[in-house]
Coordinates of C-alpha atoms in Angstrom, one line a residue:
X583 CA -36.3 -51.7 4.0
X584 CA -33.4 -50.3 6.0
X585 CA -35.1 -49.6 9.3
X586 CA -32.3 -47.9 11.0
X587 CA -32.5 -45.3 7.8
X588 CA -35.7 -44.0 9.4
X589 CA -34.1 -43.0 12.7
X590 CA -30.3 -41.6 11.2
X591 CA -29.7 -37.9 12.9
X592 CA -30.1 -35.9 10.0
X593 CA -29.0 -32.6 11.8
X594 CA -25.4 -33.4 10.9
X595 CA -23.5 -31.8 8.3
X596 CA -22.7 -33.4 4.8
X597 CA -20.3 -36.2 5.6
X598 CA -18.1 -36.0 2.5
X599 CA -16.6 -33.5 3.9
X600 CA -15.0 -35.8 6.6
X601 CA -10.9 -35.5 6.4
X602 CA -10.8 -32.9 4.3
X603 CA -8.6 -29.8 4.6
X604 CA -10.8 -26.6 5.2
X605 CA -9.3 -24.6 3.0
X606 CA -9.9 -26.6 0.2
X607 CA -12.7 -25.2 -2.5
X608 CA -16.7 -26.3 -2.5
X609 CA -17.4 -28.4 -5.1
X610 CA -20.4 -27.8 -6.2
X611 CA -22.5 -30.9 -5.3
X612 CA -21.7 -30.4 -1.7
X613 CA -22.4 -26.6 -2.7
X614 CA -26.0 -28.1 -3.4
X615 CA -26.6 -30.1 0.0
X616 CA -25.6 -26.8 1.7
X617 CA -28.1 -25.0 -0.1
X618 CA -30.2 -27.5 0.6
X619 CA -29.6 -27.7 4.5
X620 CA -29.8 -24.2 4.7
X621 CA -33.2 -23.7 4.0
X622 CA -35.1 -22.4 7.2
X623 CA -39.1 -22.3 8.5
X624 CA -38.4 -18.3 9.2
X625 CA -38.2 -15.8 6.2
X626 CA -36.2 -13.4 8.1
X627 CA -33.6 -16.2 8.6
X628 CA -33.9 -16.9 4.9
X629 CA -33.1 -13.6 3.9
X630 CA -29.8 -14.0 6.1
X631 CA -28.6 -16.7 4.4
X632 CA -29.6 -15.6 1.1
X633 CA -27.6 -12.8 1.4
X634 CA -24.7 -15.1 2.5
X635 CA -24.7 -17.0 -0.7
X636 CA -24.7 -14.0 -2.7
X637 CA -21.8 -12.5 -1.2
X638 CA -19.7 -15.6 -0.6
X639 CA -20.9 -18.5 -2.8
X640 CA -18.1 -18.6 -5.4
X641 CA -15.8 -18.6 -2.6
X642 CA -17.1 -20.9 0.1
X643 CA -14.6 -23.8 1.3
X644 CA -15.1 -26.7 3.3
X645 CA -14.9 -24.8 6.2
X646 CA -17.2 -22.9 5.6
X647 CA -19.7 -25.4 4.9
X648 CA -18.8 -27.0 8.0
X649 CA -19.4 -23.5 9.9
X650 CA -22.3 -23.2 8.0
X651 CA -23.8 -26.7 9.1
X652 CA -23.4 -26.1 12.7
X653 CA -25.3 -23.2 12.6
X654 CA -28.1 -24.8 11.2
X655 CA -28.4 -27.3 13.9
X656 CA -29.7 -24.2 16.1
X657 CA -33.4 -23.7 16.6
X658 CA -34.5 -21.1 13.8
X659 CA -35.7 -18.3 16.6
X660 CA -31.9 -19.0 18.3
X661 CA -30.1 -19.0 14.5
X662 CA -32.3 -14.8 14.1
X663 CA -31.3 -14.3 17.7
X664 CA -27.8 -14.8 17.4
X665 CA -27.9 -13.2 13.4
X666 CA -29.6 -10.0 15.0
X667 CA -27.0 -10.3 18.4
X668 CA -30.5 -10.2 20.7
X669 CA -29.0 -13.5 22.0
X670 CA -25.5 -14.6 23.5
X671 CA -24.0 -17.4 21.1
X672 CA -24.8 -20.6 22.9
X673 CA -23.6 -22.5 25.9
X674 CA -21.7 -25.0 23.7
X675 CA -19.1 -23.5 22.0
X676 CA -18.8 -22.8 18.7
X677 CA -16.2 -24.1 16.2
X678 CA -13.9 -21.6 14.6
X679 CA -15.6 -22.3 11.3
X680 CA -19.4 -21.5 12.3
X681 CA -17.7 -18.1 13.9
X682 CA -16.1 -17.4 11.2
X683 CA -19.5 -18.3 9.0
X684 CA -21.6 -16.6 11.4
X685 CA -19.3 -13.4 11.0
X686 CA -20.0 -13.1 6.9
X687 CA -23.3 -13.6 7.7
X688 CA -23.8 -10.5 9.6
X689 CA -21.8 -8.5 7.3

């Protein structure tokens, strides 16, 4: 058993994505993880993000999904905050690509 496979950060995006160009098109298994990752303990959240993939799945890059994983590292009552702008984005700043992400999923 791979011990250090117990303790690996799991709050990071999907590593395939490494070196790749931003622009480039989702495939769909890394369309899956996302999906996957995106899943939140708050319906109100869900309903954001629901939305999102709606609106924007068929054209989602890697960008995006990068955007998109960043924003999932937030706390879910930080992630409705920000979604319902009750909350200042956080101290760290943002990427391009989660503003960008967090932007279609106000729309």
């Amino acid at each position: 058993m791979d011990v250090d496979a117990l303790f690996r950060d799991t709050s990071v995006g999907d590593p395939t994505l490494d070196g790749l160009d931003g622009k480039q098109a989702l495939g769909e298994r890394a369309l899956s993880k996302l999906h996957w990752r995106s899943r939140r303990g708050l319906l109100e959240n869900d309903l954001f993000i629901k939305k999102f993939f709606e609106r924007h799945e068929s054209r989602l890059t890697v960008g995006h999904a990068r955007g998109m994983y960043e924003l999932m590292d937030l706390s879910d009552n930080d992630l409705l905050d920000i979604f319902l702008k009750r909350k200042d984005l956080p101290e760290k700043p943002l990427t391009e690509e989660a503003l960008e992400v967090l932007s279609m999923l106000r729309d």
